[in-house]
Amino acid sequence: MSYFRPAIDAMTGYVPGEQPKSGLKVIKLNTNENPYPPSPKAIAALQQIDGDALRRYPDPFAYEFCQAVSEVLDVPPNWVIVGNGSDDVLNILIRACAEGRDRKVVYPSPTYVLYRTLSAMQPAEIVEVAYDDDFQLPITDLVAAKGSVTFVASPNSPSGHLVPLDDLRKLASQVSGILAIDEAYVDFAEYSAISLVREFDNVIVLRTLSKGYSLAGLRLGFGIANPQLLSGLFKVKDSYNVDAIAIAMGTAAMRDQEYKNATAEKVKVSRRSLTQELKNIGFKVRESHGNFVLATPPQPNAEELYLKLKDAGILVRYFNQSGLSDKLRITVGTDEQNQILIESLMNS
Ligand SMILES: *Cc1c(COP(=O)(O)O)cnc(C)c1O
């Protein structure tokens, strides 16, 4: 007999992009981290942490951080749930809402693979609705699948496309359960769907400090929805899911919108030049609204190219799955990093 539940034996664990050992000099363009440092104000907040205060448990609701979110996004503080990364909020949502055949998880694919992993763990039945080549939101099929939770990442990874607000609105009005709009990359996009949380009581918008705020190592993310929706999620959340250091640094980072916007602007400028330079050497590149591009190399074997780059000390992301196996997802780095990538591609 197995030590594990059948669902755990049957599932494949999530495989994150590789994190090289510290000390190794690699150009890391595989997990959509921000190439610029976090806000100096967040670093200052870290330096001001009183070690003795860590004797105490942190605030279970991270109210100080919720207050900062409230000011920045113009939502009441009790409309915010904070997580140990937005992955934690995704986990909480699936724990609270999905189960078996009668409470499905539905999403258009390809998208963030963790939706599948968390559902398989629950376990909850998964309905993946394929995007077509233009990445139009398949509203009718998503609605017909009757999810207890429907996920849409916008901007989506790995495609980089941004879902039109009217499509999300239509989906929100028609789905039977919760619509979770994952805005991990919103800081690099032209618009947000945040207004929908006021229009619809079944919508939650998820955000993270990992990408736009350069704080992937801190693990801080949050969801925004009405208090009635959040009340169910709070029952599932670990009491102390966010530590005191993350609350202090995250609050300072959130309050420094000017710095975040300036960094995001730099990334967007580099995204434009990286896209153009990849096209110049024969790649097909989708227009991206995130801090990465999805690129189809001119040579037939993308996996081989991924391995060659890896040998040259450049990590990009290769997904061995249908629709993606001829492509590479490349995080936008600094202009200098992008240049080294382009030169390496020209030589391979
Ligand atoms: C990076 C990413 C996340 C995870 O963010 P964390 O806050 O680091 O857990 C969630 N959703 C998508 C689509 C992402 O790309």
Coordinates of C-alpha atoms and ligand atoms in Angstrom, one line a residue:
M1 CA 0.0 0.0 0.0
S2 CA 1.2 3.5 -0.8
Y3 CA 1.9 6.0 2.0
F4 CA 0.1 8.6 -0.1
R5 CA -3.5 9.4 -1.2
P6 CA -4.3 8.1 -4.7
A7 CA -4.5 11.7 -6.0
I8 CA -0.9 12.3 -4.8
D9 CA 0.4 9.1 -6.3
A10 CA -1.4 9.9 -9.6
M11 CA -0.2 13.5 -10.0
T12 CA 3.0 15.0 -11.3
G13 CA 4.6 17.5 -9.0
Y14 CA 5.1 21.1 -10.2
V15 CA 8.5 21.6 -11.7
P16 CA 9.6 25.2 -11.2
G17 CA 12.2 26.8 -13.5
E18 CA 15.6 25.9 -12.4
Q19 CA 17.4 28.1 -9.8
P20 CA 21.1 27.9 -10.3
K21 CA 23.3 27.5 -7.2
S22 CA 24.5 30.8 -5.9
G23 CA 28.0 31.7 -7.1
L24 CA 27.4 30.3 -10.5
K25 CA 27.5 33.1 -13.1
V26 CA 24.5 32.6 -15.3
I27 CA 22.1 34.9 -17.2
K28 CA 18.8 33.9 -15.8
L29 CA 16.0 34.5 -18.2
N30 CA 13.8 31.5 -17.3
T31 CA 11.5 32.4 -14.4
N32 CA 10.4 36.0 -15.2
E33 CA 12.2 37.6 -12.3
N34 CA 12.8 41.3 -12.6
P35 CA 16.4 42.1 -13.5
Y36 CA 16.4 45.3 -11.4
P37 CA 16.7 45.4 -7.6
P38 CA 13.7 46.0 -5.3
S39 CA 12.8 49.5 -4.1
P40 CA 15.5 51.1 -1.9
K41 CA 12.7 51.8 0.5
A42 CA 11.9 48.1 0.8
I43 CA 15.6 47.5 1.5
A44 CA 15.6 50.2 4.1
A45 CA 12.5 48.6 5.8
L46 CA 14.5 45.3 6.0
Q47 CA 17.4 47.1 7.7
Q48 CA 15.1 48.6 10.2
I49 CA 13.6 45.3 11.3
D50 CA 13.9 44.9 15.1
G51 CA 15.2 41.4 15.6
D52 CA 13.6 41.2 19.0
A53 CA 10.2 41.9 17.6
L54 CA 10.4 38.6 15.7
R55 CA 9.6 36.8 19.0
R56 CA 6.0 37.6 18.3
Y57 CA 3.8 36.0 15.6
P58 CA 3.0 38.3 12.7
D59 CA -0.3 40.0 12.1
P60 CA -2.5 37.1 10.7
F61 CA -4.2 39.5 8.3
A62 CA -1.1 41.7 7.4
Y63 CA -3.3 44.8 8.0
E64 CA -0.4 47.2 7.4
F65 CA 0.2 45.8 4.0
C66 CA -3.6 45.7 3.2
Q67 CA -3.7 49.4 4.1
A68 CA -0.9 50.1 1.6
V69 CA -2.8 48.1 -1.1
S70 CA -5.9 50.0 -0.2
E71 CA -4.2 53.3 -0.8
V72 CA -2.6 52.3 -4.1
L73 CA -5.5 50.4 -5.7
D74 CA -8.4 52.4 -4.1
V75 CA -10.1 49.4 -2.6
P76 CA -11.1 49.1 1.1
P77 CA -8.4 47.2 3.2
N78 CA -10.9 44.5 4.1
W79 CA -11.1 43.6 0.4
V80 CA -7.5 42.2 0.5
I81 CA -6.3 38.7 1.3
V82 CA -2.5 38.4 1.6
G83 CA -0.5 35.3 0.8
N84 CA 3.0 33.7 0.9
G85 CA 3.3 34.6 -2.8
S86 CA 0.2 34.6 -5.0
D87 CA 0.8 30.8 -5.3
D88 CA -0.5 30.7 -1.7
V89 CA -3.7 32.5 -2.6
L90 CA -4.2 30.2 -5.6
N91 CA -3.8 27.3 -3.2
I92 CA -6.3 28.7 -0.7
L93 CA -8.8 29.3 -3.5
I94 CA -8.7 25.7 -4.8
R95 CA -8.7 24.3 -1.2
A96 CA -11.8 26.4 -0.4
C97 CA -13.8 26.0 -3.6
A98 CA -12.9 22.9 -5.6
E99 CA -13.5 19.2 -5.1
G100 CA -14.0 16.1 -7.2
R101 CA -16.3 16.0 -10.2
D102 CA -19.0 18.4 -8.9
R103 CA -16.7 21.3 -8.1
K104 CA -14.3 21.6 -11.1
V105 CA -11.4 23.9 -11.9
V106 CA -11.6 25.4 -15.4
Y107 CA -9.1 27.5 -17.3
P108 CA -8.0 28.2 -20.9
S109 CA -4.6 26.7 -21.8
P110 CA -1.7 26.9 -22.2
T111 CA -1.3 28.9 -19.0
Y112 CA 0.3 28.8 -15.6
V113 CA 0.9 25.1 -14.9
L114 CA 0.3 25.4 -11.1
Y115 CA -3.5 25.6 -11.6
R116 CA -3.3 22.0 -12.8
T117 CA -0.9 20.9 -10.0
L118 CA -3.0 22.3 -7.2
S119 CA -6.2 20.9 -8.7
A120 CA -4.7 17.4 -9.1
M121 CA -3.6 17.6 -5.4
Q122 CA -7.1 18.5 -4.1
P123 CA -8.2 16.5 -6.1
A124 CA -10.6 18.4 -8.3
E125 CA -11.6 17.6 -11.8
I126 CA -9.9 19.9 -14.3
V127 CA -11.3 21.2 -17.6
E128 CA -8.7 22.8 -19.8
V129 CA -10.1 24.7 -22.8
A130 CA -7.5 25.2 -25.5
Y131 CA -6.8 28.7 -26.7
D132 CA -6.9 29.1 -30.5
D133 CA -3.9 30.5 -32.4
D134 CA -5.0 34.1 -31.8
F135 CA -5.5 33.6 -28.1
Q136 CA -9.1 34.7 -28.1
L137 CA -10.8 33.9 -24.8
P138 CA -13.0 30.8 -25.4
I139 CA -15.8 32.2 -23.3
T140 CA -18.6 29.8 -24.4
D141 CA -16.6 26.7 -23.7
L142 CA -15.3 28.0 -20.4
V143 CA -18.8 28.8 -19.2
A144 CA -20.1 25.4 -20.4
A145 CA -17.5 23.6 -18.3
K146 CA -19.2 24.9 -15.2
G147 CA -16.2 25.5 -13.0
S148 CA -16.5 26.2 -9.3
V149 CA -13.3 28.2 -10.0
T150 CA -12.3 29.5 -13.4
F151 CA -8.8 30.9 -13.8
V152 CA -7.7 33.4 -16.4
A153 CA -4.2 34.8 -16.3
S154 CA -4.0 38.2 -17.9
P155 CA -1.4 39.0 -19.1
N156 CA -1.1 35.2 -19.7
S157 CA 2.1 33.2 -19.4
P158 CA 3.6 31.9 -21.6
S159 CA 1.8 33.6 -24.4
G160 CA 2.1 37.1 -23.1
H161 CA -1.3 38.1 -24.4
L162 CA -3.6 40.5 -22.5
V163 CA -7.3 39.5 -22.3
P164 CA -9.8 42.3 -23.4
L165 CA -11.7 43.7 -20.4
D166 CA -15.0 43.1 -22.1
D167 CA -14.2 39.4 -22.5
L168 CA -13.4 39.1 -18.8
R169 CA -16.6 41.0 -18.0
K170 CA -18.7 38.7 -20.2
L171 CA -17.0 35.6 -18.6
A172 CA -17.6 37.0 -15.0
S173 CA -21.3 37.5 -15.7
Q174 CA -21.8 34.0 -17.1
V175 CA -19.6 31.6 -15.1
S176 CA -21.4 29.7 -12.3
G177 CA -18.6 30.0 -9.7
I178 CA -15.7 32.2 -8.9
L179 CA -13.6 33.9 -11.7
A180 CA -10.0 34.4 -10.6
I181 CA -8.1 36.8 -12.7
D182 CA -4.4 36.2 -12.2
E183 CA -2.6 39.6 -12.8
A184 CA 0.9 38.5 -11.9
Y185 CA 2.2 40.5 -14.9
V186 CA -0.1 43.5 -14.7
D187 CA 2.7 45.9 -13.9
F188 CA 4.0 45.5 -17.5
A189 CA 0.6 45.8 -19.1
E190 CA -1.6 48.7 -20.3
Y191 CA -4.6 47.9 -18.1
S192 CA -5.9 45.9 -15.2
A193 CA -9.2 44.2 -14.6
I194 CA -9.4 45.4 -11.0
S195 CA -12.6 47.3 -11.6
L196 CA -14.4 44.0 -12.1
V197 CA -14.1 43.2 -8.4
R198 CA -16.6 45.9 -7.7
E199 CA -18.9 45.0 -10.6
F200 CA -19.1 41.3 -9.8
D201 CA -19.3 39.6 -6.5
N202 CA -17.7 36.4 -7.9
V203 CA -14.5 38.0 -9.2
I204 CA -11.1 37.9 -7.4
V205 CA -8.0 39.6 -8.8
L206 CA -4.7 38.1 -7.9
R207 CA -1.5 40.1 -7.7
T208 CA 2.1 39.4 -6.7
L209 CA 5.2 41.4 -5.7
S210 CA 7.4 38.8 -7.4
K211 CA 7.5 40.3 -10.9
G212 CA 6.8 44.0 -11.0
Y213 CA 8.3 44.7 -7.6
S214 CA 11.4 42.6 -8.0
L215 CA 10.6 40.6 -4.8
A216 CA 10.2 37.0 -5.9
G217 CA 12.5 35.9 -3.0
L218 CA 10.3 37.6 -0.4
R219 CA 7.1 35.5 -1.2
L220 CA 4.3 38.0 -1.1
G221 CA 1.1 38.1 -3.1
F222 CA -2.5 39.1 -2.6
G223 CA -6.0 38.8 -3.8
I224 CA -8.7 41.5 -4.1
A225 CA -12.4 40.6 -3.8
N226 CA -15.4 41.6 -1.7
P227 CA -15.4 40.6 2.0
Q228 CA -18.1 38.0 1.5
L229 CA -15.9 36.1 -1.1
L230 CA -12.8 36.5 1.1
S231 CA -14.6 35.2 4.2
G232 CA -14.5 31.6 2.9
L233 CA -10.9 32.0 1.9
F234 CA -9.8 33.2 5.4
K235 CA -11.1 30.0 6.9
V236 CA -8.7 28.0 4.8
K237 CA -5.6 30.3 5.1
D238 CA -2.8 29.4 7.5
S239 CA -3.1 31.8 10.4
Y240 CA 0.5 33.1 9.9
N241 CA 1.0 32.6 6.2
V242 CA 2.9 35.8 5.8
D243 CA 5.9 36.6 8.0
A244 CA 6.7 39.9 9.7
I245 CA 9.6 40.7 7.4
A246 CA 7.6 40.2 4.3
I247 CA 4.8 42.5 5.7
A248 CA 7.3 45.3 6.5
M249 CA 9.3 45.1 3.2
G250 CA 6.1 44.5 1.1
T251 CA 4.4 47.5 2.6
A252 CA 7.4 49.8 1.8
A253 CA 7.6 48.4 -1.8
M254 CA 3.9 48.8 -2.3
R255 CA 4.0 52.4 -1.2
D256 CA 6.9 53.1 -3.6
Q257 CA 4.8 53.0 -6.8
E258 CA 7.1 55.5 -8.5
Y259 CA 10.1 53.2 -8.3
K260 CA 8.0 50.2 -9.4
N261 CA 6.6 52.1 -12.4
A262 CA 10.0 53.3 -13.4
T263 CA 11.5 49.8 -13.3
A264 CA 8.5 48.4 -15.2
E265 CA 9.0 51.1 -17.8
K266 CA 12.6 50.1 -18.4
V267 CA 11.5 46.5 -18.8
K268 CA 8.9 47.5 -21.3
V269 CA 11.4 49.4 -23.4
S270 CA 13.8 46.4 -23.3
R271 CA 10.9 44.1 -24.2
R272 CA 10.4 46.2 -27.4
S273 CA 14.1 46.0 -28.4
L274 CA 14.5 42.3 -27.5
T275 CA 11.4 41.5 -29.6
Q276 CA 12.8 43.4 -32.6
E277 CA 16.3 41.9 -32.3
L278 CA 14.8 38.4 -32.1
K279 CA 12.8 39.1 -35.2
N280 CA 15.9 40.4 -36.9
I281 CA 17.6 37.0 -36.5
G282 CA 14.6 35.1 -37.8
F283 CA 12.5 34.3 -34.7
K284 CA 8.7 34.6 -34.7
V285 CA 7.8 36.6 -31.5
R286 CA 4.3 37.2 -30.1
E287 CA 3.5 40.7 -28.9
S288 CA 3.9 40.4 -25.1
H289 CA 2.3 42.4 -22.2
G290 CA 4.5 40.7 -19.6
N291 CA 8.2 40.8 -18.7
F292 CA 8.9 37.9 -21.1
V293 CA 8.4 37.0 -24.7
L294 CA 7.3 33.7 -26.3
A295 CA 9.6 33.2 -29.3
T296 CA 9.7 30.5 -32.1
P297 CA 13.3 30.0 -33.3
P298 CA 13.9 29.6 -37.0
Q299 CA 15.6 26.3 -36.5
P300 CA 13.2 23.3 -36.0
N301 CA 14.6 22.1 -32.6
A302 CA 13.8 24.6 -29.8
E303 CA 14.8 22.1 -27.1
E304 CA 18.3 21.7 -28.6
L305 CA 18.6 25.5 -28.7
Y306 CA 17.5 25.7 -25.0
L307 CA 20.2 23.2 -24.1
K308 CA 22.9 25.1 -26.2
L309 CA 22.0 28.3 -24.4
K310 CA 22.2 26.5 -21.1
D311 CA 25.7 25.3 -21.9
A312 CA 26.6 28.9 -22.7
G313 CA 25.3 30.0 -19.2
I314 CA 22.0 31.4 -20.4
L315 CA 18.8 30.0 -18.9
V316 CA 15.5 30.3 -20.7
R317 CA 12.3 28.3 -20.3
Y318 CA 11.4 25.4 -22.6
F319 CA 8.0 23.7 -22.2
N320 CA 7.8 20.2 -23.5
Q321 CA 4.1 20.3 -24.2
S322 CA 1.8 20.5 -27.1
G323 CA 1.7 23.9 -28.8
L324 CA 4.8 25.1 -27.0
S325 CA 7.5 22.5 -27.9
D326 CA 8.8 24.6 -30.8
K327 CA 9.1 27.8 -28.7
L328 CA 11.1 29.3 -25.9
R329 CA 9.9 31.7 -23.2
I330 CA 12.5 34.3 -22.6
T331 CA 12.4 36.7 -19.7
V332 CA 13.3 40.3 -20.5
G333 CA 16.6 41.0 -18.8
T334 CA 18.7 44.1 -18.7
D335 CA 19.7 45.4 -22.2
E336 CA 23.2 44.0 -21.5
Q337 CA 21.8 40.5 -20.7
N338 CA 19.5 40.6 -23.7
Q339 CA 22.5 41.5 -25.9
I340 CA 24.5 38.6 -24.7
L341 CA 21.5 36.3 -25.4
I342 CA 21.2 37.7 -28.9
E343 CA 24.9 37.2 -29.6
S344 CA 24.8 33.7 -28.3
L345 CA 21.8 32.9 -30.5
M346 CA 23.5 34.3 -33.5
N347 CA 26.4 32.0 -32.9
S348 CA 24.3 28.9 -32.5
Ligands
LIG1 C1 4.8 34.1 -11.3 C2 3.4 33.8 -11.4 C3 2.6 33.6 -10.2 C4 3.3 33.4 -8.9 O1 3.6 34.4 -8.2 P1 4.2 34.3 -6.7 O2 3.6 35.5 -6.1 O3 5.7 34.3 -6.9 O4 3.7 33.0 -6.1 C5 1.2 33.5 -10.3 N1 0.7 33.4 -11.5 C6 1.3 33.6 -12.6 C7 0.6 33.5 -14.0 C8 2.7 33.8 -12.6 O5 3.4 33.8 -13.7

